Coordinates of N, CA and C in Angstrom, one line a residue:
E172 N -36.4 34.0 15.1 CA -35.2 34.1 13.8 C -33.9 33.9 13.8
E173 N -33.3 34.2 15.3 CA -31.8 33.6 15.4 C -32.2 32.7 15.4
D174 N -32.8 31.7 16.1 CA -32.7 30.3 16.0 C -32.7 29.7 14.7
I175 N -33.6 30.1 14.1 CA -34.0 29.8 12.6 C -32.7 30.0 11.6
R176 N -32.0 31.3 11.9 CA -31.0 31.1 11.1 C -29.4 30.1 11.5
L177 N -29.9 30.2 13.1 CA -28.7 28.6 13.4 C -29.0 27.6 13.2
L178 N -30.8 27.0 12.8 CA -31.0 26.0 12.5 C -30.8 25.7 10.7
E179 N -30.5 26.6 10.0 CA -30.3 27.1 8.7 C -28.7 26.7 8.3
T180 N -28.0 27.3 9.3 CA -26.7 27.4 9.2 C -26.0 25.7 9.2
A181 N -26.7 25.1 10.7 CA -26.5 23.8 11.1 C -26.8 22.6 10.0
A182 N -28.0 23.2 9.3 CA -28.5 22.1 8.5 C -27.3 22.3 6.9
Q183 N -27.1 23.3 7.0 CA -25.9 23.6 5.6 C -25.2 23.2 6.0
M184 N -24.4 22.8 7.1 CA -23.0 22.3 7.4 C -23.2 20.9 7.7
V185 N -24.9 20.3 8.0 CA -24.3 18.8 7.9 C -24.8 18.5 6.6
M186 N -25.6 18.9 5.6 CA -25.5 18.9 4.1 C -24.3 19.2 3.3
N187 N -23.2 19.9 3.5 CA -22.0 20.0 3.5 C -21.3 19.0 3.9
A188 N -21.1 18.6 5.1 CA -20.6 17.1 5.6 C -21.0 15.9 4.5
I189 N -22.7 15.7 4.4 CA -22.8 14.6 3.8 C -22.3 14.6 2.3
S190 N -22.6 15.6 1.6 CA -21.8 16.2 0.4 C -20.4 15.5 0.2
R191 N -19.5 16.0 1.0 CA -18.1 15.9 1.0 C -17.9 14.3 1.6
Q192 N -18.4 13.6 2.4 CA -18.8 12.1 2.9 C -19.1 11.1 1.1
K193 N -20.0 11.9 0.4 CA -20.7 10.9 -0.5 C -19.2 11.5 -2.0
S194 N -18.6 12.3 -1.8 CA -17.7 13.0 -2.8 C -16.5 11.9 -2.5
E195 N -16.0 11.9 -1.3 CA -15.2 10.9 -0.6 C -15.2 9.6 -1.5
A196 N -16.5 9.1 -0.6 CA -16.9 7.9 -1.3 C -16.7 7.3 -2.9
A197 N -17.1 8.1 -3.6 CA -17.2 8.0 -4.9 C -15.6 8.3 -5.2
L198 N -14.9 8.7 -4.7 CA -13.6 9.1 -5.2 C -12.8 8.1 -4.8
H199 N -12.9 7.2 -3.4 CA -12.3 6.2 -2.9 C -12.4 4.4 -4.2
R200 N -14.1 5.1 -4.3 CA -14.7 4.0 -5.5 C -13.8 3.7 -6.8
M201 N -13.4 5.2 -7.0 CA -13.0 5.4 -8.4 C -11.6 5.0 -8.2
E202 N -10.7 5.2 -7.2 CA -9.5 4.5 -6.8 C -9.2 3.3 -6.6
T203 N -10.2 2.5 -6.1 CA -10.2 1.4 -6.2 C -10.3 0.4 -7.7
Q204 N -11.2 0.9 -8.1 CA -11.6 0.5 -9.7 C -10.3 0.6 -10.6
F205 N -9.8 2.0 -10.2 CA -8.1 2.3 -11.5 C -7.1 1.2 -10.8
K206 N -6.9 1.2 -9.3 CA -6.1 0.3 -9.0 C -6.2 -1.5 -9.4
T207 N -7.6 -1.7 -9.6 CA -7.9 -2.9 -10.0 C -7.5 -3.1 -11.7
L208 N -8.1 -2.4 -12.2 CA -7.9 -2.3 -13.7 C -6.1 -2.0 -13.9
A209 N -5.8 -1.3 -13.4 CA -4.2 -1.4 -13.4 C -3.3 -2.3 -13.2
D210 N -3.9 -3.3 -12.2 CA -3.3 -4.5 -11.6 C -3.4 -5.6 -12.7
Q211 N -4.6 -5.3 -14.0 CA -4.8 -6.5 -14.7 C -4.0 -6.1 -15.7
L212 N -3.2 -4.8 -16.1 CA -2.8 -4.5 -17.5 C -1.4 -5.4 -17.5
P213 N -1.0 -5.8 -18.4 CA 0.4 -6.1 -18.8 C 1.4 -4.9 -19.0
A214 N 1.3 -4.0 -18.6 CA 2.0 -2.4 -18.9 C 2.5 -2.3 -17.4
A215 N 3.8 -2.1 -17.4 CA 3.5 -1.2 -15.8 C 3.4 0.0 -15.7
I216 N 2.4 0.1 -14.9 CA 1.9 1.5 -14.7 C 2.5 2.3 -13.5
A217 N 2.2 3.6 -13.5 CA 3.2 4.0 -11.8 C 2.7 5.4 -12.2
I218 N 2.4 6.1 -10.7 CA 2.3 7.2 -10.4 C 3.9 7.8 -9.7
L219 N 4.2 8.9 -10.5 CA 5.4 9.4 -9.7 C 5.1 11.1 -9.8
N220 N 5.6 11.2 -8.2 CA 5.6 12.4 -7.5 C 6.7 13.0 -7.1
S221 N 7.4 14.2 -7.5 CA 8.7 14.4 -6.8 C 10.0 12.8 -7.1
N222 N 10.0 12.7 -8.1 CA 10.8 12.0 -9.1 C 10.5 10.5 -7.8
R223 N 9.4 10.1 -7.0 CA 9.1 9.1 -6.3 C 7.8 8.3 -6.9
F224 N 7.9 7.4 -6.8 CA 6.7 6.3 -6.8 C 5.9 6.6 -5.7
V225 N 4.8 6.9 -6.1 CA 3.5 7.0 -4.9 C 2.6 5.7 -5.6
Y226 N 2.8 5.2 -6.6 CA 1.6 4.4 -7.3 C 2.5 3.4 -7.9
V227 N 2.4 2.1 -7.8 CA 2.9 1.1 -9.0 C 2.1 -0.3 -8.8
N228 N 1.6 -0.6 -10.2 CA 0.8 -1.6 -9.9 C 1.7 -3.3 -10.7
E229 N 1.2 -4.5 -10.2 CA 1.9 -5.7 -9.9 C 3.0 -5.9 -11.2
A230 N 2.7 -5.3 -12.3 CA 3.3 -5.4 -13.6 C 4.7 -5.0 -13.3
S231 N 4.7 -4.0 -12.3 CA 5.7 -3.0 -12.3 C 6.7 -4.0 -11.4
E232 N 6.0 -4.4 -10.9 CA 6.9 -5.4 -9.5 C 7.5 -6.6 -10.5
R233 N 7.0 -7.2 -11.6 CA 7.4 -8.1 -12.1 C 8.7 -7.8 -12.9
L234 N 8.2 -6.7 -13.6 CA 9.6 -6.5 -14.6 C 10.5 -5.8 -13.8
S235 N 10.5 -5.1 -12.9 CA 11.7 -4.7 -11.8 C 12.1 -5.6 -10.8
G236 N 11.5 -6.2 -10.5 CA 11.9 -8.1 -9.5 C 11.8 -6.9 -8.0
Y237 N 11.7 -6.2 -7.9 CA 11.3 -5.7 -6.7 C 9.7 -5.4 -6.3
S238 N 9.6 -5.1 -4.7 CA 8.3 -5.2 -4.1 C 7.5 -3.4 -4.6
R239 N 6.8 -3.5 -4.2 CA 5.8 -2.0 -4.5 C 6.4 -1.3 -3.4
E240 N 6.7 -1.6 -2.0 CA 7.4 -0.9 -0.8 C 8.7 -0.4 -1.1
E241 N 9.5 -1.5 -2.2 CA 10.9 -1.0 -2.2 C 11.0 -0.4 -3.2
I242 N 9.9 -0.6 -4.4 CA 9.8 0.6 -5.7 C 9.7 2.0 -4.9
Q243 N 8.6 2.1 -4.2 CA 8.1 3.3 -3.7 C 9.3 4.2 -2.6
S244 N 9.9 3.3 -2.0 CA 11.1 3.6 -1.5 C 12.2 4.3 -2.1
L245 N 12.5 4.0 -3.3 CA 13.2 4.6 -4.0 C 13.2 5.7 -5.1
D246 N 14.3 6.4 -5.5 CA 13.9 7.6 -6.5 C 14.1 6.7 -7.7
F247 N 13.0 7.3 -9.1 CA 12.8 6.8 -10.1 C 14.2 6.4 -10.9
T248 N 15.1 7.5 -10.6 CA 16.1 7.5 -11.5 C 17.2 6.4 -10.9
A249 N 16.9 5.8 -9.9 CA 17.8 4.7 -9.3 C 17.6 3.4 -10.4
F250 N 16.5 3.5 -11.2 CA 15.9 2.3 -12.1 C 16.4 2.4 -13.6
L251 N 16.9 3.7 -13.7 CA 17.7 4.4 -15.2 C 18.7 3.7 -15.4
H252 N 19.1 3.2 -16.6 CA 20.5 2.7 -16.3 C 21.0 4.4 -16.8
P253 N 22.5 4.2 -16.0 CA 23.4 5.1 -15.9 C 23.2 6.1 -17.3
E254 N 23.6 5.4 -18.2 CA 23.9 6.4 -19.7 C 22.5 7.0 -20.0
D255 N 21.4 6.9 -19.1 CA 19.8 7.0 -20.0 C 19.8 8.0 -18.9
R256 N 20.2 8.0 -18.0 CA 19.6 8.9 -16.4 C 18.9 10.4 -17.2
E257 N 20.2 11.4 -17.6 CA 19.8 12.6 -18.2 C 18.9 12.7 -18.9
T258 N 18.8 11.9 -19.8 CA 17.9 11.9 -21.0 C 16.2 11.7 -20.2
G259 N 16.5 10.5 -19.4 CA 15.2 10.2 -18.7 C 14.8 11.4 -17.6
L260 N 15.1 12.1 -17.2 CA 15.0 13.1 -16.5 C 14.3 14.5 -17.8
Q261 N 15.2 14.4 -18.5 CA 14.6 15.5 -19.7 C 13.3 15.1 -20.1
V262 N 13.0 13.9 -20.7 CA 12.0 13.5 -21.1 C 10.7 13.4 -20.5
L263 N 11.0 13.4 -19.3 CA 9.9 13.4 -18.1 C 9.5 15.0 -17.7
G264 N 10.5 15.9 -17.7 CA 10.2 17.6 -17.7 C 9.3 17.9 -19.1
S265 N 9.2 16.9 -20.0 CA 8.7 17.5 -21.1 C 7.4 17.0 -21.4
V266 N 6.8 16.3 -20.6 CA 5.9 15.7 -20.5 C 4.5 17.1 -20.3
S267 N 3.6 16.8 -21.0 CA 2.5 17.7 -20.9 C 1.3 16.8 -20.3
P268 N 0.4 18.2 -19.8 CA -0.8 17.8 -19.1 C -1.7 17.4 -20.2
E269 N -1.8 17.7 -21.4 CA -2.8 18.3 -22.4 C -2.8 16.4 -23.2
E270 N -1.4 16.2 -23.2 CA -1.5 14.9 -24.2 C -0.4 13.8 -23.8
M271 N -0.9 12.4 -24.0 CA 0.1 11.4 -23.6 C 1.2 11.8 -24.8
S272 N 2.6 11.5 -23.7 CA 3.6 11.6 -24.5 C 3.9 10.5 -25.7
R273 N 4.8 10.8 -26.6 CA 4.9 9.4 -27.4 C 5.9 8.5 -26.7
G274 N 5.6 7.4 -27.5 CA 6.7 6.0 -26.7 C 7.9 6.7 -27.0
A275 N 8.9 6.5 -25.8 CA 10.4 6.6 -25.5 C 11.1 5.8 -25.2
E276 N 12.0 4.6 -26.2 CA 12.5 3.7 -25.2 C 13.7 4.1 -24.9
A277 N 13.7 3.4 -23.6 CA 14.6 3.8 -22.4 C 15.3 2.3 -22.1
R278 N 16.2 2.3 -21.4 CA 17.1 1.2 -20.7 C 16.8 1.4 -19.0
F279 N 16.8 0.3 -18.5 CA 16.4 0.9 -17.3 C 17.0 -0.9 -16.4
V280 N 17.5 -0.9 -15.2 CA 18.3 -1.9 -14.3 C 17.4 -2.3 -13.6
D281 N 17.2 -3.8 -13.5 CA 15.9 -4.5 -12.8 C 17.1 -4.8 -11.4
R282 N 16.1 -5.5 -10.7 CA 16.9 -5.8 -9.4 C 18.1 -6.2 -9.2
N283 N 18.0 -7.5 -10.3 CA 18.9 -8.5 -10.3 C 20.4 -8.0 -11.1
G284 N 19.9 -6.4 -11.6 CA 21.2 -5.6 -12.4 C 21.5 -6.0 -13.7
Q285 N 19.8 -6.5 -14.4 CA 20.0 -7.0 -15.7 C 19.7 -5.5 -16.2
E286 N 20.2 -4.9 -17.8 CA 19.4 -4.3 -18.7 C 18.2 -4.6 -19.4
R287 N 17.5 -3.6 -19.0 CA 16.0 -4.4 -19.3 C 15.5 -3.0 -20.5
W288 N 15.2 -3.4 -21.5 CA 14.4 -2.0 -22.3 C 12.9 -1.8 -22.2
V289 N 12.2 -0.7 -22.2 CA 11.3 -0.8 -22.1 C 11.0 0.6 -23.1
E290 N 9.6 0.7 -23.6 CA 9.2 1.6 -24.1 C 8.0 2.7 -23.5
V291 N 8.0 3.7 -23.2 CA 7.7 4.1 -22.0 C 6.7 5.7 -22.6
Q292 N 5.7 5.6 -21.7 CA 4.5 7.1 -21.9 C 4.6 7.5 -20.8
G293 N 4.1 8.5 -21.2 CA 3.8 9.4 -19.9 C 2.6 11.0 -19.8
R294 N 2.0 11.2 -18.8 CA 1.5 12.2 -19.3 C 1.3 13.1 -17.9
R295 N 1.3 14.3 -17.9 CA 1.3 15.1 -16.5 C -0.1 15.0 -15.9
I296 N 0.2 14.9 -14.5 CA -1.6 14.9 -14.2 C -1.5 15.4 -12.6
E297 N -2.8 15.5 -12.2 CA -2.8 15.9 -10.5 C -3.1 14.8 -9.7
F298 N -2.3 14.3 -8.7 CA -2.3 13.3 -7.9 C -2.1 13.9 -6.8
G299 N -3.2 13.6 -5.2 CA -2.9 14.0 -4.2 C -2.8 15.3 -4.1
G300 N -3.5 16.3 -4.9 CA -3.3 17.3 -4.4 C -1.8 18.3 -5.3
K301 N -1.2 17.1 -5.8 CA 0.1 17.8 -6.3 C 0.2 17.3 -7.9
E302 N 1.3 18.0 -8.8 CA 1.4 17.9 -9.5 C 2.1 16.4 -9.9
S303 N 1.9 15.9 -10.4 CA 2.4 14.1 -10.9 C 2.7 13.7 -12.3
Y304 N 3.1 12.7 -12.6 CA 3.0 12.2 -13.7 C 2.7 10.4 -13.8
L305 N 1.7 10.4 -14.8 CA 1.1 8.7 -15.0 C 2.1 8.1 -16.1
V306 N 2.5 7.2 -15.8 CA 3.3 6.7 -16.4 C 3.0 5.2 -17.0
A307 N 3.3 4.7 -18.3 CA 3.2 3.3 -18.4 C 4.4 3.0 -19.4
A308 N 4.9 1.3 -18.8 CA 6.0 1.0 -19.6 C 5.7 -0.2 -20.2
I309 N 6.3 -0.5 -21.5 CA 6.1 -1.9 -21.9 C 7.6 -3.0 -22.1
D310 N 7.3 -3.7 -21.6 CA 9.2 -4.7 -21.7 C 9.0 -5.0 -23.0
T311 N 10.3 -3.9 -23.8 CA 10.8 -4.5 -25.2 C 11.7 -5.3 -25.2
T312 N 12.4 -5.6 -24.2 CA 13.7 -6.3 -23.9 C 14.0 -7.6 -25.0
E313 N 13.0 -8.4 -25.2 CA 12.8 -9.5 -26.0 C 13.0 -9.0 -27.8
R314 N 12.3 -7.9 -27.9 CA 12.3 -7.2 -29.3 C 14.1 -6.7 -29.4
H315 N 14.6 -6.3 -28.5 CA 15.8 -5.7 -28.7 C 17.0 -6.5 -29.1
K316 N 16.7 -7.9 -28.2 CA 17.4 -9.1 -28.4 C 17.3 -9.7 -29.9
A317 N 16.3 -9.8 -30.7 CA 15.9 -10.4 -31.6 C 16.3 -9.3 -33.0
A318 N 16.5 -8.2 -32.6 CA 17.0 -7.2 -33.5 C 18.3 -7.0 -33.7
E319 N 19.3 -7.2 -32.4 CA 20.5 -7.4 -32.3 C 20.9 -9.1 -32.9
A320 N 20.3 -9.8 -32.6 CA 20.7 -11.1 -33.2 C 20.5 -11.4 -34.8
L321 N 19.6 -10.4 -35.3 CA 19.3 -10.1 -36.6 C 20.2 -9.5 -37.7
R322 N 20.8 -8.2 -36.8 CA 22.0 -7.6 -36.9 C 23.0 -8.4 -37.0
R323 N 23.7 -9.2 -36.1 CA 24.8 -9.9 -36.3 C 24.7 -11.3 -37.1
S324 N 23.5 -11.4 -37.1 CA 23.3 -12.6 -38.3 C 23.6 -11.7 -39.7
E325 N 23.0 -11.1 -40.3 CA 23.1 -9.9 -41.3 C 24.7 -9.4 -41.6
E326 N 25.6 -8.9 -40.6 CA 26.4 -9.0 -40.6 C 27.6 -10.1 -40.7
H327 N 27.3 -11.5 -40.2 CA 27.8 -12.3 -40.5 C 27.8 -12.7 -42.0
L328 N 26.4 -13.2 -42.5 CA 26.3 -13.4 -43.8 C 27.1 -12.0 -44.9
R329 N 27.1 -11.0 -44.4 CA 27.3 -10.2 -45.4 C 29.0 -10.6 -45.4
T330 N 29.8 -10.7 -44.0 CA 30.8 -11.0 -44.4 C 31.4 -12.4 -44.7
V331 N 31.0 -13.4 -45.0 CA 30.9 -14.5 -45.7 C 30.8 -14.1 -47.1
L332 N 29.7 -13.4 -47.7 CA 29.5 -13.0 -49.1 C 30.8 -12.5 -49.2
Q333 N 31.2 -11.4 -48.9 CA 32.2 -10.7 -49.4 C 33.8 -11.5 -48.8
N334 N 34.0 -12.3 -48.8 CA 35.1 -13.5 -48.4 C 35.1 -14.7 -49.2
M335 N 34.0 -14.5 -50.2 CA 34.1 -16.1 -50.9 C 34.7 -15.7 -52.2
P336 N 35.6 -16.9 -52.0 CA 36.6 -16.8 -53.2 C 36.3 -17.0 -55.0
V337 N 34.9 -17.3 -54.7 CA 34.4 -17.5 -56.1 C 33.1 -15.9 -56.3
M338 N 33.2 -16.1 -57.5 CA 32.2 -14.7 -58.2 C 30.7 -15.2 -58.0
M339 N 30.1 -14.2 -57.5 CA 28.7 -14.6 -57.8 C 27.7 -13.5 -58.4
S340 N 27.0 -14.0 -59.2 CA 26.1 -13.0 -59.8 C 24.4 -13.6 -59.2
A341 N 23.8 -12.1 -59.1 CA 22.3 -12.4 -59.2 C 21.5 -11.9 -60.4
F342 N 20.3 -12.7 -60.8 CA 20.1 -12.3 -62.1 C 18.4 -12.1 -61.6
D343 N 18.0 -11.6 -62.6 CA 16.0 -11.2 -62.5 C 15.6 -12.3 -63.0

């Protein structure tokens, strides 16, 4: 009877080990699929843990000008525009695990010191057994440049019209 219990215990341990290996293999497959998918996206995707990047996709490299290894060696606040750092930390702290945060616009500074605009969304997740943040960022720099050019053009037109020496009227 003692031998049977030992065999049952050993069999249970083997079954647990096999189950754990299958779970780990499935987790590895899912992680590989996530990374493959994330690298195909045009948006910068990152996972932050304790203000450090633990994962970034290829778009993050293109957007920032840094390699993955360089990005992962830096605190995320190093990328935020100095005037936006406090707001960035507040927004990150308000992210919920229940739903994706609404898009917030922020400035950051790329490797060349250029100011870039991004629309950022995030969600609190568990990653590697730790509370982390899944963040997606879309480059909106060109949209900001176009909006600024339009504003300047409208201002110029308004100045020209206000300073015209002739009276103008518009009729319906």
